[in-house]
mmCIF file of C-alpha atoms in Angstrom:
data_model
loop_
_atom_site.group_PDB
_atom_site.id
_atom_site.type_symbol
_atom_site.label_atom_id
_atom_site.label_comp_id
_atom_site.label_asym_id
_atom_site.label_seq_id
_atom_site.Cartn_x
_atom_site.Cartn_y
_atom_site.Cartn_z
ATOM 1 C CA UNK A 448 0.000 0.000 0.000
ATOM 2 C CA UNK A 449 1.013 3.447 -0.797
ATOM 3 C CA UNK A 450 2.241 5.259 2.659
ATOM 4 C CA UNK A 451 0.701 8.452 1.019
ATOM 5 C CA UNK A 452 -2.790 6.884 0.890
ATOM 6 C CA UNK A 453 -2.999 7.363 4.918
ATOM 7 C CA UNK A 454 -5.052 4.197 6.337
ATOM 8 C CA UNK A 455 -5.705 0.875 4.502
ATOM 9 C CA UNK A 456 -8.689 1.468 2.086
ATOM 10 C CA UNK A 457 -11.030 -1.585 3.823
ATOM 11 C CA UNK A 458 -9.355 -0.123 7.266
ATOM 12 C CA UNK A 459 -10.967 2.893 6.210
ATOM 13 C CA UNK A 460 -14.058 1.705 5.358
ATOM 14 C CA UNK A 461 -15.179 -0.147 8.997
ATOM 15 C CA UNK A 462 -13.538 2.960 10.331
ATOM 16 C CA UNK A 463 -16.328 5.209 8.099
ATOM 17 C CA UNK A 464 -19.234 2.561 9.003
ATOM 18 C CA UNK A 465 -18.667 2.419 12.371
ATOM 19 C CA UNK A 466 -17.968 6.600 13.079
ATOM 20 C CA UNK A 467 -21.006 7.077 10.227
ATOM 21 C CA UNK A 468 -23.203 4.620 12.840
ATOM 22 C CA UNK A 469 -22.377 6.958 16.244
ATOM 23 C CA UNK A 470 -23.092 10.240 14.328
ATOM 24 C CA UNK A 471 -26.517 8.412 12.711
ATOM 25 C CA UNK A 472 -27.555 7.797 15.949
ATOM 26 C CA UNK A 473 -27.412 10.989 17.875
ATOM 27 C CA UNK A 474 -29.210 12.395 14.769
ATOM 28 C CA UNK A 475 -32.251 10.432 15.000
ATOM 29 C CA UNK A 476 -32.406 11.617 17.947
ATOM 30 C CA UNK A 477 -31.787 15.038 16.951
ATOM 31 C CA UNK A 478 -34.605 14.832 14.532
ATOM 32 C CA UNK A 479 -37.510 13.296 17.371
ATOM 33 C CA UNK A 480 -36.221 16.596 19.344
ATOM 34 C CA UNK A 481 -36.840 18.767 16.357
ATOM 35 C CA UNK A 482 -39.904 17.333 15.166
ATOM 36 C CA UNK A 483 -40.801 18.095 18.859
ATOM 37 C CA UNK A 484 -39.436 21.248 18.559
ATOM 38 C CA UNK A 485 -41.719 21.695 15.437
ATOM 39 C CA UNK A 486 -44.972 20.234 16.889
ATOM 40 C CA UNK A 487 -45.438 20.379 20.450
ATOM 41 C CA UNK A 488 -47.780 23.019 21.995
ATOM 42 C CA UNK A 489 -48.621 24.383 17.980
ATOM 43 C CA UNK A 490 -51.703 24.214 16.282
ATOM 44 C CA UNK A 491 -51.775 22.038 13.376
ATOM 45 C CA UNK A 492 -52.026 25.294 10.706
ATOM 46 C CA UNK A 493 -49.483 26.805 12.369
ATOM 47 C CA UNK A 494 -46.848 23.416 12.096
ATOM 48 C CA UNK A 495 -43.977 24.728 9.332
ATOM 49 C CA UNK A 496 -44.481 21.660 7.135
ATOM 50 C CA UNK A 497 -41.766 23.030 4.162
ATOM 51 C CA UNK A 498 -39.485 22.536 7.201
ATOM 52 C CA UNK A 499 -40.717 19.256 8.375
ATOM 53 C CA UNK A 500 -40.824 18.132 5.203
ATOM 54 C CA UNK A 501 -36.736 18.803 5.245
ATOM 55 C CA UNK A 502 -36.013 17.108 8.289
ATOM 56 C CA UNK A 503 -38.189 14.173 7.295
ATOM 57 C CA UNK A 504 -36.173 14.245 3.283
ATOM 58 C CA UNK A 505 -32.537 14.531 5.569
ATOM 59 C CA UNK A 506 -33.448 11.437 7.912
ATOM 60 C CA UNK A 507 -34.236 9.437 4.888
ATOM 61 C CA UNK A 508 -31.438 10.314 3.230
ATOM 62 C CA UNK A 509 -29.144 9.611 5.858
ATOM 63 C CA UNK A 510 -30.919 6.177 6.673
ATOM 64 C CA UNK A 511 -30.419 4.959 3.041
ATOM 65 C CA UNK A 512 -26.617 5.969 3.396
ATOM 66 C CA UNK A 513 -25.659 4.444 6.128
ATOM 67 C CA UNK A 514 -27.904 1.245 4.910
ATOM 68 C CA UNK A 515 -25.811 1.218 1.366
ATOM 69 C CA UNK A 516 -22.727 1.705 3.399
ATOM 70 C CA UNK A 517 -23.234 -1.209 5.590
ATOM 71 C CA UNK A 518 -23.879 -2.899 2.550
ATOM 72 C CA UNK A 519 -20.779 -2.523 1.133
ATOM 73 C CA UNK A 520 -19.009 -3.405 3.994
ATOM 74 C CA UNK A 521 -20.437 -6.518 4.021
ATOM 75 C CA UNK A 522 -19.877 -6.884 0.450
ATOM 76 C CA UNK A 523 -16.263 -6.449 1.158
ATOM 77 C CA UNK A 524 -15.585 -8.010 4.153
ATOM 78 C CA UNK A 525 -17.642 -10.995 3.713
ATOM 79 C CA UNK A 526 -19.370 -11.688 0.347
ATOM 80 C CA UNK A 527 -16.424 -11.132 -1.981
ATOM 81 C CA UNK A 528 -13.441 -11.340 0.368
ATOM 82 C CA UNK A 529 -12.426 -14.575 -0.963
ATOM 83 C CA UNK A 530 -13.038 -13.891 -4.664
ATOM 84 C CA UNK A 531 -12.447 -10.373 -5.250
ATOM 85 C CA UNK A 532 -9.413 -10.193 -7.237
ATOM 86 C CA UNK A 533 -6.926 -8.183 -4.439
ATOM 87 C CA UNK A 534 -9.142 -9.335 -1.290
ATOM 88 C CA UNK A 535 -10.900 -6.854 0.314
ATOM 89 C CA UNK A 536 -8.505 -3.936 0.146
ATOM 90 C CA UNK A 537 -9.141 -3.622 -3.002
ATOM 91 C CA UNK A 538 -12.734 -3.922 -3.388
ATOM 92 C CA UNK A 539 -13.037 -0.709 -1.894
ATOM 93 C CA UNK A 540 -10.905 0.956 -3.800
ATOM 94 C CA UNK A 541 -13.045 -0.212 -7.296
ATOM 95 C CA UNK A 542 -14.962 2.888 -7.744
ATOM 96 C CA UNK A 543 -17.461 1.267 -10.338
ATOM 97 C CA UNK A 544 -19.187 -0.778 -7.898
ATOM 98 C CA UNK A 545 -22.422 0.145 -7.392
ATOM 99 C CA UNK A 546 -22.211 0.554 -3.752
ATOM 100 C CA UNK A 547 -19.975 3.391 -4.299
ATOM 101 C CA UNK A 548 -22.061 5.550 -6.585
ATOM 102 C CA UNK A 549 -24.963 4.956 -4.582
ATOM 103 C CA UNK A 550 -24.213 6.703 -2.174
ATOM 104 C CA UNK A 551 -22.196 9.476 -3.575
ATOM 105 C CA UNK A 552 -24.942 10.276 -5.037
ATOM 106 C CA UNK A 553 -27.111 10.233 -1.586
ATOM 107 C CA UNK A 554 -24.330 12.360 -0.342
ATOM 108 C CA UNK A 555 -25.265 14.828 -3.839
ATOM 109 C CA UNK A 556 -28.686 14.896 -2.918
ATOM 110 C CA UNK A 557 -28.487 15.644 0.818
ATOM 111 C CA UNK A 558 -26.120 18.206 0.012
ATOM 112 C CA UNK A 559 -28.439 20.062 -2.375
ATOM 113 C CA UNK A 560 -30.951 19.951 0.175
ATOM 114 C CA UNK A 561 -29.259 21.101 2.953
ATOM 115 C CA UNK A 562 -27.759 24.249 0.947
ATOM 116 C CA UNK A 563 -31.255 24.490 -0.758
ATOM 117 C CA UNK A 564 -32.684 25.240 2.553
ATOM 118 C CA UNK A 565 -29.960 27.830 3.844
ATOM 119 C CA UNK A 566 -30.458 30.148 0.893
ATOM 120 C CA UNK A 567 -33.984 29.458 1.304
ATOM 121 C CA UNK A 568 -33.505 30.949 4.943
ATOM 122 C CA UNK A 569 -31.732 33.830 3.820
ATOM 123 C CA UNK A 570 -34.427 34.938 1.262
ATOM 124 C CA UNK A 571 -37.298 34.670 4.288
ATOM 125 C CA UNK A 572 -35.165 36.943 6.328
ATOM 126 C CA UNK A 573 -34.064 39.173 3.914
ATOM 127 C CA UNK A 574 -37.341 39.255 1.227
ATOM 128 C CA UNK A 575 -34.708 40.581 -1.168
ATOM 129 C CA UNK A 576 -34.018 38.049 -4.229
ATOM 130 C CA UNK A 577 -30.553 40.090 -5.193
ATOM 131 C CA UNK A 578 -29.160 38.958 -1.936
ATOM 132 C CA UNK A 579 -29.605 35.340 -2.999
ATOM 133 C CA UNK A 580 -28.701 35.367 -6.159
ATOM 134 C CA UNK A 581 -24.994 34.851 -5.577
ATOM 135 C CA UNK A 582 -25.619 31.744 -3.440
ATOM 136 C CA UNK A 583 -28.374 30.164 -5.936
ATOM 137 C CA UNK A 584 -25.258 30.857 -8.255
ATOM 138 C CA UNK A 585 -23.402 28.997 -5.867
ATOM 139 C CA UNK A 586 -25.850 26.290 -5.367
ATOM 140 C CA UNK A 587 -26.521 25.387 -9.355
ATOM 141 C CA UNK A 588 -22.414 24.873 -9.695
ATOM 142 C CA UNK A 589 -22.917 23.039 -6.290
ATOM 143 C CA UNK A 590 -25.631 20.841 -8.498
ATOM 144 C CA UNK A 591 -23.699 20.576 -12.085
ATOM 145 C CA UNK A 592 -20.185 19.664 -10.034
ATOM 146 C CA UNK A 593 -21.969 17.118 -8.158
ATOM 147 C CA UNK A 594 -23.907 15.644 -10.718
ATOM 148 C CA UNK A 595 -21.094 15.060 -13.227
ATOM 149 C CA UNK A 596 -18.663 13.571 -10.364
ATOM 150 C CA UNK A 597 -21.452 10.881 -9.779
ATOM 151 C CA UNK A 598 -21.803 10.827 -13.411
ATOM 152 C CA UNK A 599 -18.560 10.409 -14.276
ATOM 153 C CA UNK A 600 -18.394 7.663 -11.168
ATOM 154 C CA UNK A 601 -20.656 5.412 -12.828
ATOM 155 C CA UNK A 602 -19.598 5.785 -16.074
ATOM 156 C CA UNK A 603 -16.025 4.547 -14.780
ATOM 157 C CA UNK A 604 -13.963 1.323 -16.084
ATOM 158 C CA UNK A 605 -11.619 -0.999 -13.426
ATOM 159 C CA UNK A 606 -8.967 0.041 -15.315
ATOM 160 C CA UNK A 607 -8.078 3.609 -13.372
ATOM 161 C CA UNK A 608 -9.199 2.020 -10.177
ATOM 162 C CA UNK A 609 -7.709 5.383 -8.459
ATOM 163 C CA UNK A 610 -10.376 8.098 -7.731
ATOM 164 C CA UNK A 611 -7.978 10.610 -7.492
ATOM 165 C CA UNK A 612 -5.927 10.334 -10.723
ATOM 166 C CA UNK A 613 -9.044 10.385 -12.768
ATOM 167 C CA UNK A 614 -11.045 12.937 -14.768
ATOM 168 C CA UNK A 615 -13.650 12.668 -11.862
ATOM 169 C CA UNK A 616 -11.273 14.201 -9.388
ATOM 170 C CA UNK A 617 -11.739 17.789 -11.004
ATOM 171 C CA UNK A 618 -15.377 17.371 -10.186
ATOM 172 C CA UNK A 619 -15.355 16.293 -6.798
ATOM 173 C CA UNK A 620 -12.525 19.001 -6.146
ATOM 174 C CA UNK A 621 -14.904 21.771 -7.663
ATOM 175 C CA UNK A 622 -18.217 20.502 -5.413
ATOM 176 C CA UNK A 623 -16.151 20.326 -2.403
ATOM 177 C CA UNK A 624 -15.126 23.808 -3.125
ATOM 178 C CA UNK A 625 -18.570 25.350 -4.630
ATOM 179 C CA UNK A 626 -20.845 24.083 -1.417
ATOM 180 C CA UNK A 627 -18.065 24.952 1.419
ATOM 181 C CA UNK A 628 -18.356 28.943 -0.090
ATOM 182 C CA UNK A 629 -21.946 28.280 -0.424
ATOM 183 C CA UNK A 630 -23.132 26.786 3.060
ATOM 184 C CA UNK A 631 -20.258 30.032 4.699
ATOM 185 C CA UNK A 632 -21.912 32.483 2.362
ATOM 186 C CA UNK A 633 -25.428 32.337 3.225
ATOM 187 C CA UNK A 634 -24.943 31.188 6.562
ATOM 188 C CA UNK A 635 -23.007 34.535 7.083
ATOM 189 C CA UNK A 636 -26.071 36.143 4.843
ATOM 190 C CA UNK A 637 -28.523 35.044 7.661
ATOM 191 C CA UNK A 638 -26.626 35.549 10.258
ATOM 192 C CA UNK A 639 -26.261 39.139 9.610
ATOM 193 C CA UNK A 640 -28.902 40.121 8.855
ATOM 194 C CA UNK A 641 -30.519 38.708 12.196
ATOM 195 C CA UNK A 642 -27.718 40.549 13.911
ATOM 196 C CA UNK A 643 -29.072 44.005 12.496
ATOM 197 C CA UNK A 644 -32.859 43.632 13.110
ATOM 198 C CA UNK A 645 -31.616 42.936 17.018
ATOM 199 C CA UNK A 646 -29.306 45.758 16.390
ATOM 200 C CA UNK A 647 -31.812 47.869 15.420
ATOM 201 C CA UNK A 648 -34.550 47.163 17.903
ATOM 202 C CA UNK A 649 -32.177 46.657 21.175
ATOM 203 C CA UNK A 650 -33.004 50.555 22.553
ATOM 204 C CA UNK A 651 -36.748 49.423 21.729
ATOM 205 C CA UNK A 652 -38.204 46.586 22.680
ATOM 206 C CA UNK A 653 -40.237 46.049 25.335
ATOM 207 C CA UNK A 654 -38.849 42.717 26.379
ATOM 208 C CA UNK A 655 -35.276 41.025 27.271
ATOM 209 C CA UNK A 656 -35.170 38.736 24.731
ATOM 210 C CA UNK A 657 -32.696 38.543 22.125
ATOM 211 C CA UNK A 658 -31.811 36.994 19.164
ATOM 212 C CA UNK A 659 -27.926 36.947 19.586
ATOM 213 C CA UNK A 660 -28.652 33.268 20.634
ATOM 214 C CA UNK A 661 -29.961 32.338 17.130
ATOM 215 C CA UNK A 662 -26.877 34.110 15.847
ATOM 216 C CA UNK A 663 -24.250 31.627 17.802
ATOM 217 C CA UNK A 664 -26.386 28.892 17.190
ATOM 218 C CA UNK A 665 -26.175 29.618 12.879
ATOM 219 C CA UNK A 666 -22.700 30.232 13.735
ATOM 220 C CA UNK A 667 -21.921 26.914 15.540
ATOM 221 C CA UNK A 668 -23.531 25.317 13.373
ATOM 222 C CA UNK A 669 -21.705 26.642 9.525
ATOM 223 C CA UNK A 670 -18.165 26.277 11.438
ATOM 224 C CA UNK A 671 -19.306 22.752 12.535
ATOM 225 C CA UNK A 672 -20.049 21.668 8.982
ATOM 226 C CA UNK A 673 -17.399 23.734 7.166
ATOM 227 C CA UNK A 674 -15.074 21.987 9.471
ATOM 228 C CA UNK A 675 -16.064 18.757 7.980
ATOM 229 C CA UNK A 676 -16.118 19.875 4.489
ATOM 230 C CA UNK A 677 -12.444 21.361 4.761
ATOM 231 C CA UNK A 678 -10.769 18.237 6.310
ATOM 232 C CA UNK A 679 -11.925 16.152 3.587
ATOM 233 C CA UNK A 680 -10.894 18.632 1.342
ATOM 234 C CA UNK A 681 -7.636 18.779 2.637
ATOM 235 C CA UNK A 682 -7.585 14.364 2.618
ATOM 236 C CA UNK A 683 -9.011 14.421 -1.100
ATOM 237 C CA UNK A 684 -6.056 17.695 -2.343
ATOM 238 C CA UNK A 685 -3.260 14.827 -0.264
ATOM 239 C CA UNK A 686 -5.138 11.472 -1.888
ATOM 240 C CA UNK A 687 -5.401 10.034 1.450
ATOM 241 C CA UNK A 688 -8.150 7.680 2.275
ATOM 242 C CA UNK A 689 -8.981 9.738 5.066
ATOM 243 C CA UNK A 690 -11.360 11.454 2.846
ATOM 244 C CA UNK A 691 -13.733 8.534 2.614
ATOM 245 C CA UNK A 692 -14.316 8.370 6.650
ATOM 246 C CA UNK A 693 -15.102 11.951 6.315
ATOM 247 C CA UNK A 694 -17.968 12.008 3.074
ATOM 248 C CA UNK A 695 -19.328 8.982 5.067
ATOM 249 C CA UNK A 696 -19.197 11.353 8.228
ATOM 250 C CA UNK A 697 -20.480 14.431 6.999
ATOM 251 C CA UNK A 698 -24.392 12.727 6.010
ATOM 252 C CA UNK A 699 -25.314 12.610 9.598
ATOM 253 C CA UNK A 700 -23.096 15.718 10.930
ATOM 254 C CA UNK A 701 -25.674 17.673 7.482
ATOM 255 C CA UNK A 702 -28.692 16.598 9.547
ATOM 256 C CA UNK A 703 -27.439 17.298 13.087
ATOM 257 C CA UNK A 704 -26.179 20.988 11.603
ATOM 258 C CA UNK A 705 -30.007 21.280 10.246
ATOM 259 C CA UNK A 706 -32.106 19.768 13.630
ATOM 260 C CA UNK A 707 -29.630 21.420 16.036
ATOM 261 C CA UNK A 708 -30.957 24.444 14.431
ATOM 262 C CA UNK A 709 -34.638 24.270 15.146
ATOM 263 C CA UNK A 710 -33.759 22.463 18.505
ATOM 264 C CA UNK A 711 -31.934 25.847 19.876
ATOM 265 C CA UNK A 712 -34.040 28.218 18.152
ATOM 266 C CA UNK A 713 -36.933 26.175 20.235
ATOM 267 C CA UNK A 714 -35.037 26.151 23.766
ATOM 268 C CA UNK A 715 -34.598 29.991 23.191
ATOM 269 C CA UNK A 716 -38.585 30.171 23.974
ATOM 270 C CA UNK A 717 -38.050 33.976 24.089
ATOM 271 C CA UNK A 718 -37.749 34.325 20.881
ATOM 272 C CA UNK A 719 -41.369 33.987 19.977
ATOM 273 C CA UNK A 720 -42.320 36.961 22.486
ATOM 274 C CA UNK A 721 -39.659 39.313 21.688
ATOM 275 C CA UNK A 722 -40.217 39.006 17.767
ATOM 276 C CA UNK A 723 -44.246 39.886 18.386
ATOM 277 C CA UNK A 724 -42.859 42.759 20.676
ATOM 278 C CA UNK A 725 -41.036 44.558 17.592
ATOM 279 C CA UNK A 726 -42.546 47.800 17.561
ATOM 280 C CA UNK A 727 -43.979 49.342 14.486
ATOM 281 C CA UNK A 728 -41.139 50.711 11.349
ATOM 282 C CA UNK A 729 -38.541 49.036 13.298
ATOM 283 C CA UNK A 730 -35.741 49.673 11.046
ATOM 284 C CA UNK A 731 -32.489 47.705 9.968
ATOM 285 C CA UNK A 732 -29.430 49.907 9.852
ATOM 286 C CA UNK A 733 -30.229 51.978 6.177
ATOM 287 C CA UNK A 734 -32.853 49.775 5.713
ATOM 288 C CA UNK A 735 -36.229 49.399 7.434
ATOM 289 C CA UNK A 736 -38.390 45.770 7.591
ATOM 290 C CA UNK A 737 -39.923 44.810 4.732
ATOM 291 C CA UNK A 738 -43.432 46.776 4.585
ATOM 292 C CA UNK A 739 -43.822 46.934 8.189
ATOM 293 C CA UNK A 740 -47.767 46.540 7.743
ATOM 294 C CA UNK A 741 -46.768 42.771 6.731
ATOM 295 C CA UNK A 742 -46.069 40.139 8.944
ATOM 296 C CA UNK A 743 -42.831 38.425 9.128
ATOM 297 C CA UNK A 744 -41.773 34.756 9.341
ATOM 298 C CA UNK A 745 -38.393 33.539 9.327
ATOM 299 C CA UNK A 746 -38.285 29.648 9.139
ATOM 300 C CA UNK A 747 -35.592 28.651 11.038
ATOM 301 C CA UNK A 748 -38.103 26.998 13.324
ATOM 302 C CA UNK A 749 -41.246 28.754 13.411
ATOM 303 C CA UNK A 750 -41.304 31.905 15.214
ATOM 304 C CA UNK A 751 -43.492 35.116 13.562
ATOM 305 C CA UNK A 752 -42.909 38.574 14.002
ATOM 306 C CA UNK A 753 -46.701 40.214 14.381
ATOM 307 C CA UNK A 754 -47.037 44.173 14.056
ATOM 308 C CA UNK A 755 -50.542 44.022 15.742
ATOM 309 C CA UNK A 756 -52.590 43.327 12.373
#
């Protein structure tokens, strides 16, 4: 084995199963406390189901990945460890086995979703399509890069068994790129802009509450994936097998980034009554609220802002 290649390729694979498992199950349970989150003590009408309908897509995407990963670990390890040509080691370094593009190609979707739903955030807050544009830029090279690296996966011969020395290697490079600037760009968007209407109505409101919390939360929660998404940048740029543990990784940490979210936002029960305390032409720094005479949602979880109409 090449010393450069970090860990054994079907070292790295129980490794990835086994880390992929742990993360898995704290998000399930993630999910049951934002479904809670969601649901509990709301009318039926007023349930967000756009956002349930996320967290429901993310869980079954994550429960098919980690179901085609086991999969192929027992594929590897047990079904064709005898007859594979190479043993095991190499059987999970064949990229055209169907295991393999599977779920890449989970990974693709989940991925689209997640960053979907961030810009989506950022155009509720801000009501200004020209501040998403850049990111839905972002998110449709996101889309294209991903779509021709699984492409290009399953159009792949046995011959250039190496992932990293083929054509498909620009791909995945450019998608690892595109959705890092994406998920820090409109995470930042949101962020800020939630920053300025507490800026702007700290001297004014009638309650304690703030929304700083929802801030640190966003915050946490882009470093925590963009964390992920730079190490295994970093494993792919050195060709280290590394990188695998890490896509296998980041499904779950995507959903736990998304439900921990809505969990906080829902432990911060403040929120709700400071937002409906916003006086009247409340303005952002330059800018004032969207028609103040309209109400305001933002979807993180489901908290309104209310002028009195």
């Amino acid at each position: 084995m090449d010393s450069t290649r970090g860990i054994p390729s079907d070292t790295a694979a129980i490794l990835s199963a086994s880390l992929e498992g742990i993360l898995y199950g704290f998000s399930v349970l993630m999910f049951m406390g934002a479904i809670w989150a969601l649901t509990y003590n709301h009318r039926m009408q007023d349930v967000n189901r756009l956002i349930i309908a996320v967290a429901i897509l993310l869980l079954i995407l994550s429960t098919a990945h980690i179901v085609v990963n086991i999969i192929r670990v027992q594929d590897g390890l047990v079904k064709y460890r005898d007859s594979f040509p190479g043993g095991p080691a190499a059987f999970f370094e064949d990229i055209t086995q169907k295991t393999y593009v599977i779920k890449h190609a989970l990974y693709i979707l989940q991925t689209l979703l997640a960053d979907g739903v961030v810009i989506y955030r950022c155009y509720v807050v801000w009501q200004r399509v020209c501040v998403i544009i850049l990111p839905s830029m972002l998110w449709c090279i996101v889309a294209v890069t991903g779509v021709s690296a699984v492409y290009n996966l399953s159009q792949a011969s046995r011959k250039p068994t190496d992932i990293f020395t083929m054509v498909v290697a620009d791909w995945i490079m450019a998608f690892i790129i595109s959705t890092l600037v994406t998920n820090f760009l409109s995470s930042g968007l949101l962020a800020y802009r939630i920053w300025m209407i507490e800026r702007s109505v700290s001297t004014v409101r009638a309650t304690k509450g703030s929304m700083m919390p929802i801030v640190h939360i966003l915050a946490d929660a882009a470093v925590f994936y963009s964390v992920a998404l730079f190490a295994r940048l970093i494993c792919f740029v050195y060709s280290n097998n590394g990188e695998e543990v890490l896509v296998d990784m980041v499904m779950p940490i995507t959903s736990i980034t998304f439900y921990m979210v809505l969990v906080r936002v829902a432990i911060n029960g403040k929120t709700r009554s400071y937002l409906s305390n916003i006086p009247r032409g409340a303005n952002t720094e330059g800018n004032s609220l969207q028609n103040p005479m309209k109400p305001m949602s933002i979807h993180i979880s489901q908290f309104t802002h209310n002028d009195g109409t």
